[in-house]
CSV table of N, CA and C in Angstrom, one decimal:
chain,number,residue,atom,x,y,z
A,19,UNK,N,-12.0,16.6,0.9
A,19,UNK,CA,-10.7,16.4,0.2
A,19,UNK,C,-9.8,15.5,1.1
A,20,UNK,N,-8.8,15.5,0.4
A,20,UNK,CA,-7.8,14.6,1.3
A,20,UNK,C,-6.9,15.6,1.9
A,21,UNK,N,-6.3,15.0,3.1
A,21,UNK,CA,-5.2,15.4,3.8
A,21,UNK,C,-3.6,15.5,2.9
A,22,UNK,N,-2.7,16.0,3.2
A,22,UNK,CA,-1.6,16.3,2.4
A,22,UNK,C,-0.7,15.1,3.2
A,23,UNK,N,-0.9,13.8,3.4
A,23,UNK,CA,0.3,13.0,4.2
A,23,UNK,C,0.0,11.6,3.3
A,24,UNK,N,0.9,10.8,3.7
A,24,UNK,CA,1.5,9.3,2.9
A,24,UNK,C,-0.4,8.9,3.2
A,25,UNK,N,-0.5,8.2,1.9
A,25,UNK,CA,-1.9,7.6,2.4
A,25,UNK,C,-1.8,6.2,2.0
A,26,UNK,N,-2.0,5.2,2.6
A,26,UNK,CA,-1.9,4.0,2.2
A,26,UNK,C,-3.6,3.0,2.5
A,27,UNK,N,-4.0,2.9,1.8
A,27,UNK,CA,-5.3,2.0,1.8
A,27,UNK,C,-5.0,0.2,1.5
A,28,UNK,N,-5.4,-0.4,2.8
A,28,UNK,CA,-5.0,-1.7,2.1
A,28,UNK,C,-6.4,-2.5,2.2
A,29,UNK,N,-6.8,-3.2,1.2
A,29,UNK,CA,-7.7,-4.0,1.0
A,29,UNK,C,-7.3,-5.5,1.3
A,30,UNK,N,-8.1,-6.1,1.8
A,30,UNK,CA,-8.1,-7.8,1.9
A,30,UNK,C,-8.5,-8.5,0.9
A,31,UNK,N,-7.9,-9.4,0.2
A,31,UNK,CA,-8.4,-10.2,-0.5
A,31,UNK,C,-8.1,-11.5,-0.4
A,32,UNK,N,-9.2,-12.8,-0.9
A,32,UNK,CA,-8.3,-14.0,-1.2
A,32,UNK,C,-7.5,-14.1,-2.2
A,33,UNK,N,-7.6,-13.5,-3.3
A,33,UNK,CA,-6.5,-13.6,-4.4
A,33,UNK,C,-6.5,-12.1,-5.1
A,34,UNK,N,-5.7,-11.2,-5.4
A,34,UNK,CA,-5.8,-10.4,-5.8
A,34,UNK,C,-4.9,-10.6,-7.5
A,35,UNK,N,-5.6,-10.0,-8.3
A,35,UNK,CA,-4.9,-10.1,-9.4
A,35,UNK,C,-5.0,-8.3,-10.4
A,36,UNK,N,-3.5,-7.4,-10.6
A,36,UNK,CA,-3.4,-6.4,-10.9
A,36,UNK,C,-3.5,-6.6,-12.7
A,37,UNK,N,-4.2,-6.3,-13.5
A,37,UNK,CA,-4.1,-6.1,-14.8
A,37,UNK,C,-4.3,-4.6,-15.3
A,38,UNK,N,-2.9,-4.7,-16.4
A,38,UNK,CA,-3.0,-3.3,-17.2
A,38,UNK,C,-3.2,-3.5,-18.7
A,39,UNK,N,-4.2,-3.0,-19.1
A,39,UNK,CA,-4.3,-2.9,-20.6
A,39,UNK,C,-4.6,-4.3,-21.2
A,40,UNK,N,-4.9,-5.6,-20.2
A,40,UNK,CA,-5.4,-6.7,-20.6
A,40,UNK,C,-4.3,-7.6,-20.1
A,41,UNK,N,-3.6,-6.8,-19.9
A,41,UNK,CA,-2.5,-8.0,-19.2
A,41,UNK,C,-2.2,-7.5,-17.8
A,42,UNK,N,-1.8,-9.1,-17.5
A,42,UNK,CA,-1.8,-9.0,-15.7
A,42,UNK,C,0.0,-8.8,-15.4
A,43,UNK,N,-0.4,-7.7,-14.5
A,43,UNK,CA,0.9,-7.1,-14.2
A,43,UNK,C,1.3,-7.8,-13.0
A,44,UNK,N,0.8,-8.0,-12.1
A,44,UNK,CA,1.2,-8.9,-10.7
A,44,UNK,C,-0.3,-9.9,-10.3
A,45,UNK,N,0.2,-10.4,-9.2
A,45,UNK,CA,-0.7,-10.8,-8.8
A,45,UNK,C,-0.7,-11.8,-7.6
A,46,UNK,N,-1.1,-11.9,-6.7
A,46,UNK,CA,-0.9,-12.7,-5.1
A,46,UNK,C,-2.2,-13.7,-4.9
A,47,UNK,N,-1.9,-14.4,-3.7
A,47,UNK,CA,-2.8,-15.3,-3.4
A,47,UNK,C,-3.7,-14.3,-1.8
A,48,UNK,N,-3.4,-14.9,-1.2
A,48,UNK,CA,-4.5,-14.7,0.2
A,48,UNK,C,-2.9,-13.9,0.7
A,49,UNK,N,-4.1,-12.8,1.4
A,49,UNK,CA,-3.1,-11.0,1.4
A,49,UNK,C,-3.8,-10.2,1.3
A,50,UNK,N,-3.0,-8.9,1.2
A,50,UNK,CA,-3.6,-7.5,1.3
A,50,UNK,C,-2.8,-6.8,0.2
A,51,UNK,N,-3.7,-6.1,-0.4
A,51,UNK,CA,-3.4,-4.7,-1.5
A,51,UNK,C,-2.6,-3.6,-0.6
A,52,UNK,N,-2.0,-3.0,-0.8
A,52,UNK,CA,-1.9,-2.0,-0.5
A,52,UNK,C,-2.0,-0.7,-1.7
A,53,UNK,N,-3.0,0.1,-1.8
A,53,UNK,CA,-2.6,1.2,-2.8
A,53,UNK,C,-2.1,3.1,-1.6
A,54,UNK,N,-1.1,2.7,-2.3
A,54,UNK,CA,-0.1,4.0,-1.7
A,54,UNK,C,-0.4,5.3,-2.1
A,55,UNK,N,-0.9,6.5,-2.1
A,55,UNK,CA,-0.9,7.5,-2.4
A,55,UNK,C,0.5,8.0,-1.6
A,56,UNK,N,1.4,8.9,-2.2
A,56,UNK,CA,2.6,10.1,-1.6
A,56,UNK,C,2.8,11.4,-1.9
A,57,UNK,N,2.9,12.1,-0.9
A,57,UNK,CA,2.5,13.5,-1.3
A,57,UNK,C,3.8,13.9,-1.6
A,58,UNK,N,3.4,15.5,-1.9
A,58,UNK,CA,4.8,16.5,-1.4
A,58,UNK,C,5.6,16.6,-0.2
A,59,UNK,N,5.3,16.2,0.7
A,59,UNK,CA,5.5,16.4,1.8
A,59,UNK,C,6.1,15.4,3.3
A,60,UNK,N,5.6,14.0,2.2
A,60,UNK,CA,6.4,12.7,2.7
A,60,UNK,C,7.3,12.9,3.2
A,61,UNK,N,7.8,11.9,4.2
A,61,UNK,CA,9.2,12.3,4.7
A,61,UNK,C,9.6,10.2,4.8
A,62,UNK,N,11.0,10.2,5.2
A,62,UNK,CA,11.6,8.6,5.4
A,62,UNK,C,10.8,8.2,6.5
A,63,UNK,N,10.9,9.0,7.6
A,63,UNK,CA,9.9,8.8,9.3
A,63,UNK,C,8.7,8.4,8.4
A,64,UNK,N,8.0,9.1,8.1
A,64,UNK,CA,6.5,8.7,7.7
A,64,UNK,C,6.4,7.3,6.8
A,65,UNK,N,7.4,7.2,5.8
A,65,UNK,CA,7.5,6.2,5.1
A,65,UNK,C,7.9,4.4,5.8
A,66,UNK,N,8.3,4.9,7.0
A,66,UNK,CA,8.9,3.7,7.9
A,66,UNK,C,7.4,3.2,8.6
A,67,UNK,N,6.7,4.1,9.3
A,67,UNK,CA,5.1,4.4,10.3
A,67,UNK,C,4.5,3.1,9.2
A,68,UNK,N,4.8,3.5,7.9
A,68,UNK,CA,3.3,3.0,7.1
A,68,UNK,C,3.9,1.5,6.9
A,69,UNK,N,5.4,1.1,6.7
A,69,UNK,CA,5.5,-0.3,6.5
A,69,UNK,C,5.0,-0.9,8.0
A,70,UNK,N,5.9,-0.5,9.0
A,70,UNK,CA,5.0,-1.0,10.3
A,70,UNK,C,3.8,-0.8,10.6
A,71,UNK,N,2.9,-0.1,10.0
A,71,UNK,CA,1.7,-0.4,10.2
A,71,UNK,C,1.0,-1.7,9.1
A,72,UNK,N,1.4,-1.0,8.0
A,72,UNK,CA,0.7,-2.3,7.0
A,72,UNK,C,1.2,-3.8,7.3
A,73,UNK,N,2.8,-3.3,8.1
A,73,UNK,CA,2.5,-5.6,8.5
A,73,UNK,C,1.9,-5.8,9.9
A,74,UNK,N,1.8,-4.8,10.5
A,74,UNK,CA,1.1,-5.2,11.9
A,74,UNK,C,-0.6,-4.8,12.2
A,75,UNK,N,-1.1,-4.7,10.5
A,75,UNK,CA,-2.6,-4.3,11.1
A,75,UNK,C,-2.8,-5.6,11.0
A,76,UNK,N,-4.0,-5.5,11.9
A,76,UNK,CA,-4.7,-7.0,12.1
A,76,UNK,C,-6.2,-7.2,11.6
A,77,UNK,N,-5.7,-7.7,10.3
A,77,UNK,CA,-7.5,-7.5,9.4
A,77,UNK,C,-7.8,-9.0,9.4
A,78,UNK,N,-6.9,-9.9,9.8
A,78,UNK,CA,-7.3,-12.1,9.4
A,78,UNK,C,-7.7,-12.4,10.9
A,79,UNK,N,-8.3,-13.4,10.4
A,79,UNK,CA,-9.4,-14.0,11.9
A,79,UNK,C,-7.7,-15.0,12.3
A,80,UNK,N,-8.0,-15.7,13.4
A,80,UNK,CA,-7.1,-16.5,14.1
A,80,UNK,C,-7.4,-17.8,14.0
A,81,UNK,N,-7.2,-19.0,14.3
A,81,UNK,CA,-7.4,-19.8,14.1
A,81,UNK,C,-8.7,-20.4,15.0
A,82,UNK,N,-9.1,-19.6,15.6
A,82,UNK,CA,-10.7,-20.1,16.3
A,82,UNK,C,-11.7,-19.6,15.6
A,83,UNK,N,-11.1,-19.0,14.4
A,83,UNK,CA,-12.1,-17.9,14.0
A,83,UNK,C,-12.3,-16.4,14.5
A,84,UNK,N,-11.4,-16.0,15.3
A,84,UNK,CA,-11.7,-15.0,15.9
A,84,UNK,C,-11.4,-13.7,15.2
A,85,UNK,N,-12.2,-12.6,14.4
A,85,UNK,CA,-12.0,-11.3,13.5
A,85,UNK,C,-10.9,-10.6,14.2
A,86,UNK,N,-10.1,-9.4,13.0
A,86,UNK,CA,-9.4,-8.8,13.4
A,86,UNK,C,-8.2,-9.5,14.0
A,87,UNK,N,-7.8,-10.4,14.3
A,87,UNK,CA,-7.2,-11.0,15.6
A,87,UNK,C,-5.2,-10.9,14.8
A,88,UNK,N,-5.2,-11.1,13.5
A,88,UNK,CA,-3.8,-11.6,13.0
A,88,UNK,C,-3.5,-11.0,12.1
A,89,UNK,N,-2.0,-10.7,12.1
A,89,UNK,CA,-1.8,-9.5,11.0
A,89,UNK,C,-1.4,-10.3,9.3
A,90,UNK,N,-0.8,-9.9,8.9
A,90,UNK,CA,-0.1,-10.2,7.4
A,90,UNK,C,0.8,-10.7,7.3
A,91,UNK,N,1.9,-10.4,8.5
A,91,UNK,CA,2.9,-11.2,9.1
A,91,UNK,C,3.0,-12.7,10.3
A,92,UNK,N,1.9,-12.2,11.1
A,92,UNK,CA,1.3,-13.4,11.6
A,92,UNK,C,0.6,-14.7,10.6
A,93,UNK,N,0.5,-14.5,9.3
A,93,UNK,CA,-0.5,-15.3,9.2
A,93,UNK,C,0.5,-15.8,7.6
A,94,UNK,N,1.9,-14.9,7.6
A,94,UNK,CA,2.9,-15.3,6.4
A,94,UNK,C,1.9,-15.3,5.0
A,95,UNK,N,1.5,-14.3,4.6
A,95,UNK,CA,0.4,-14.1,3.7
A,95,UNK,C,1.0,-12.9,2.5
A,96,UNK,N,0.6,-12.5,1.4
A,96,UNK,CA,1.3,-12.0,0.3
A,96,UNK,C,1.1,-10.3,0.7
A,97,UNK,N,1.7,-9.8,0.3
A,97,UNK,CA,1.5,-8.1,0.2
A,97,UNK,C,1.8,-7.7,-1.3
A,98,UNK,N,1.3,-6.8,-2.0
A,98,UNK,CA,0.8,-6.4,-3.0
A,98,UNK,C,0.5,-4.9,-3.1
A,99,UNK,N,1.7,-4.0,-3.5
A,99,UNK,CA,1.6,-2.8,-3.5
A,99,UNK,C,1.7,-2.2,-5.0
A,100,UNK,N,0.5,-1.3,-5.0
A,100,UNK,CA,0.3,-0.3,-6.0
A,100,UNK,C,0.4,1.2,-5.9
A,101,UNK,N,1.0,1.8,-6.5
A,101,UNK,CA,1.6,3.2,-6.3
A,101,UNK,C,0.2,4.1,-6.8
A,102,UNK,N,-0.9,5.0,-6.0
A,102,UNK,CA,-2.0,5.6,-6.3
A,102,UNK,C,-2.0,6.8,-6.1
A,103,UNK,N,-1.5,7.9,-7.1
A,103,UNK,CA,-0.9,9.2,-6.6
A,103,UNK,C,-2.4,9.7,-6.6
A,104,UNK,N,-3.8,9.3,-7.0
A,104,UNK,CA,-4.9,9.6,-7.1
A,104,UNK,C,-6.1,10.0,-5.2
A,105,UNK,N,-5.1,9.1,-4.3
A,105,UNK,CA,-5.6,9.1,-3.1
A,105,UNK,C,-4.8,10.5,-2.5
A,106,UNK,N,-4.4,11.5,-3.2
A,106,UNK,CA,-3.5,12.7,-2.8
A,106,UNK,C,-4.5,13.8,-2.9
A,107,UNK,N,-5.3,13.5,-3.8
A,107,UNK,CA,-6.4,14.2,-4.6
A,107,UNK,C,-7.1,15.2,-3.5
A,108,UNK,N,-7.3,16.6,-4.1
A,108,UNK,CA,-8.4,17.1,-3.4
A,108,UNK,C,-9.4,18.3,-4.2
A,109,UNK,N,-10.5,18.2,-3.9
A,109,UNK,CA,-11.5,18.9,-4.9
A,109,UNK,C,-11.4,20.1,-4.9
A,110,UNK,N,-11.4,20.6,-5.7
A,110,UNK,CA,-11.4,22.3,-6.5
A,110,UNK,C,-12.9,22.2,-7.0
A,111,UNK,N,-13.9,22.3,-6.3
A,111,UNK,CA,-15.4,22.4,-7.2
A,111,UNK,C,-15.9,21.2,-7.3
A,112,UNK,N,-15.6,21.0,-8.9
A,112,UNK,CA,-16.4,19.7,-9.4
A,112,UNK,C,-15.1,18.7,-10.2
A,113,UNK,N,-13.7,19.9,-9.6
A,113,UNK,CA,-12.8,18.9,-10.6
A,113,UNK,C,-11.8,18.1,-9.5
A,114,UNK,N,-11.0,17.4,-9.5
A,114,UNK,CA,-9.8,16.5,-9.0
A,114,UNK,C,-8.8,17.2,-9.5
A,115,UNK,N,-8.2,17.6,-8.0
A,115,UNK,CA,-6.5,18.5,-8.2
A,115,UNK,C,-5.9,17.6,-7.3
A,116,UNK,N,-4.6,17.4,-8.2
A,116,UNK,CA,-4.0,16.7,-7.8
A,116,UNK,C,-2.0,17.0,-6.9
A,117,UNK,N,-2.5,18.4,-7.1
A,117,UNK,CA,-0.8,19.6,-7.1
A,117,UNK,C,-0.3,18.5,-5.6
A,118,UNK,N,-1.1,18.1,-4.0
A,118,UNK,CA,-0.4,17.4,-3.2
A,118,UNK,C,0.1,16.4,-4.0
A,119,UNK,N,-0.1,15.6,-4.6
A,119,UNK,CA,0.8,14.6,-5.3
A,119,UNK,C,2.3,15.2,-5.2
A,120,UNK,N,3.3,13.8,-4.9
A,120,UNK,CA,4.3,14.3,-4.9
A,120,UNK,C,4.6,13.8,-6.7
A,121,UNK,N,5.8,14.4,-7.4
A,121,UNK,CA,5.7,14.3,-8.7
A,121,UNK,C,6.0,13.0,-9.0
A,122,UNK,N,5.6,12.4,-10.3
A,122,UNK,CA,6.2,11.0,-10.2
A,122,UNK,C,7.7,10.7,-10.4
A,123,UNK,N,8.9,11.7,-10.9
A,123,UNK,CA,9.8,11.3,-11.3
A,123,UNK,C,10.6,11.2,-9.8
A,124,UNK,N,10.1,11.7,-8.7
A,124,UNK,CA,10.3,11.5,-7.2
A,124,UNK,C,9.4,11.2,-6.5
A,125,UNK,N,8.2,10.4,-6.6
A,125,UNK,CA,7.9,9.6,-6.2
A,125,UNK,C,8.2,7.9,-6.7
A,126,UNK,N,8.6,7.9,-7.8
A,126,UNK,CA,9.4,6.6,-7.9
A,126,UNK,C,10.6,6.0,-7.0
A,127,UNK,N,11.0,7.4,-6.8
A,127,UNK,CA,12.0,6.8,-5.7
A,127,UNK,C,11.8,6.2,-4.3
A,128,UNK,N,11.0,6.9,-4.1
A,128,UNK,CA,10.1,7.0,-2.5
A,128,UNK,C,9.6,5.7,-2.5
A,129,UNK,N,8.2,5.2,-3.8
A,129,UNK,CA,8.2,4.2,-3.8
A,129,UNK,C,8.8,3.2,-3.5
A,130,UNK,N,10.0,3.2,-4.3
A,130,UNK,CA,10.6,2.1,-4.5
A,130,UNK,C,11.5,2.1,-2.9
A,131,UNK,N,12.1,3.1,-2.7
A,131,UNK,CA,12.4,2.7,-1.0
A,131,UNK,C,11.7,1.8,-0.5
A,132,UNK,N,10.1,2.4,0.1
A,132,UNK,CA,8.9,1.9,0.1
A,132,UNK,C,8.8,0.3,0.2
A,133,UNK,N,9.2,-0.2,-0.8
A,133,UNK,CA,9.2,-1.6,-1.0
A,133,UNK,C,10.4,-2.4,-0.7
A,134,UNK,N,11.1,-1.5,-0.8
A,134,UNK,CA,12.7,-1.9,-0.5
A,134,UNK,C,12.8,-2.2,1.6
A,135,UNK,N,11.7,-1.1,2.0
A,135,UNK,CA,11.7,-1.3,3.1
A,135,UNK,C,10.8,-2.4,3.5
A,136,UNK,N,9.5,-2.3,2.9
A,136,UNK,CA,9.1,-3.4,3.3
A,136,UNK,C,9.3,-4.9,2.8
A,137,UNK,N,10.1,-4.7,2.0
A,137,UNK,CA,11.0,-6.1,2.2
A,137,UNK,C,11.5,-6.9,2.9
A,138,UNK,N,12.5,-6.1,3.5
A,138,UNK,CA,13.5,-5.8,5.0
A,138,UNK,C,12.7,-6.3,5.7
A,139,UNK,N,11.5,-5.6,6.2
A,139,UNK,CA,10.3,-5.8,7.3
A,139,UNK,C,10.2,-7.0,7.1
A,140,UNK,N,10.0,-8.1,6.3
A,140,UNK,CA,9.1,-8.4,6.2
A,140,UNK,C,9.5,-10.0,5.4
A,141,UNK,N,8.5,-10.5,4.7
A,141,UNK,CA,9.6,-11.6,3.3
A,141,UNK,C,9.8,-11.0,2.4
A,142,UNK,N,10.7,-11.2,1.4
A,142,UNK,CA,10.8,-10.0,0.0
A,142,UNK,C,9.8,-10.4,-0.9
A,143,UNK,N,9.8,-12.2,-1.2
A,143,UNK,CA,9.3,-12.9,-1.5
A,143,UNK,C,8.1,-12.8,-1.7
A,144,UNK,N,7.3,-12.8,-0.6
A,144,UNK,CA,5.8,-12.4,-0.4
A,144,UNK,C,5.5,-10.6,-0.6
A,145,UNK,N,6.2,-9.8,-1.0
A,145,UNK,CA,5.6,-9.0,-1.7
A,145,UNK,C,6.2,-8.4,-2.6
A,146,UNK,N,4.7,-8.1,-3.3
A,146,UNK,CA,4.9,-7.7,-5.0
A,146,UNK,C,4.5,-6.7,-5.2
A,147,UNK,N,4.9,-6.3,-6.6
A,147,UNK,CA,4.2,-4.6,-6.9
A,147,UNK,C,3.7,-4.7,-8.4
């Protein structure tokens, strides 16, 4: 199962494009996903850790080619966050419980801090939700 804390998974892509129900809800060029899981137990500290980490990991090569070497912010590239209360998840058996989830009508807020902060961090411009 999972742990009960902020979980944020970011993927690399050249272009990422979000569609719901056949239409595309957002969408970036060369960047990183991020999908956010938030628990019950989130806090503001924890929520600040995860914007500095998501602009300072370093998943883009450098200009020699060198892996790992440049972050999101080094390289002025898009960010693209999805709210995944499903990465909170933990197994009961054979089923997915989801009770660490924090609820949605308060994790919207959190969220949206969330983005509000990494705004601030970061370009506003270059990230989307």
């Amino acid at each position: 199962g999972c742990s009960n804390v902020l979980h944020g998974t970011c993927l690399v892509f050249p272009f990422v494009s979000f569609p719901v129900g056949g239409e595309q809800i957002s969408a970036i060029g060369r960047g990183i996903c991020v999908l956010l899981g938030i628990s019950l137990e989130d806090t503001q500290k924890e929520l600040e850790h995860m914007v500095r980490k998501i602009l300072n990991l370093r998943v883009f090569e450098d200009e020699s080619g060198k892996h790992w070497s440049k972050s999101v912010m080094d390289k002025q590239y898009e960010v693209l966050c999805i709210s995944q209360f499903t990465l909170q998840c933990v197994l009961k058996g054979n089923k997915p419980d989801f009770h660490l989830a924090m609820p949605s009508e308060q994790a919207e807020g959190f969220y949206n801090g969330f983005l509000e902060q990494l705004r601030k961090a970061y370009r506003p411009e270059l990230v989307k939700a």
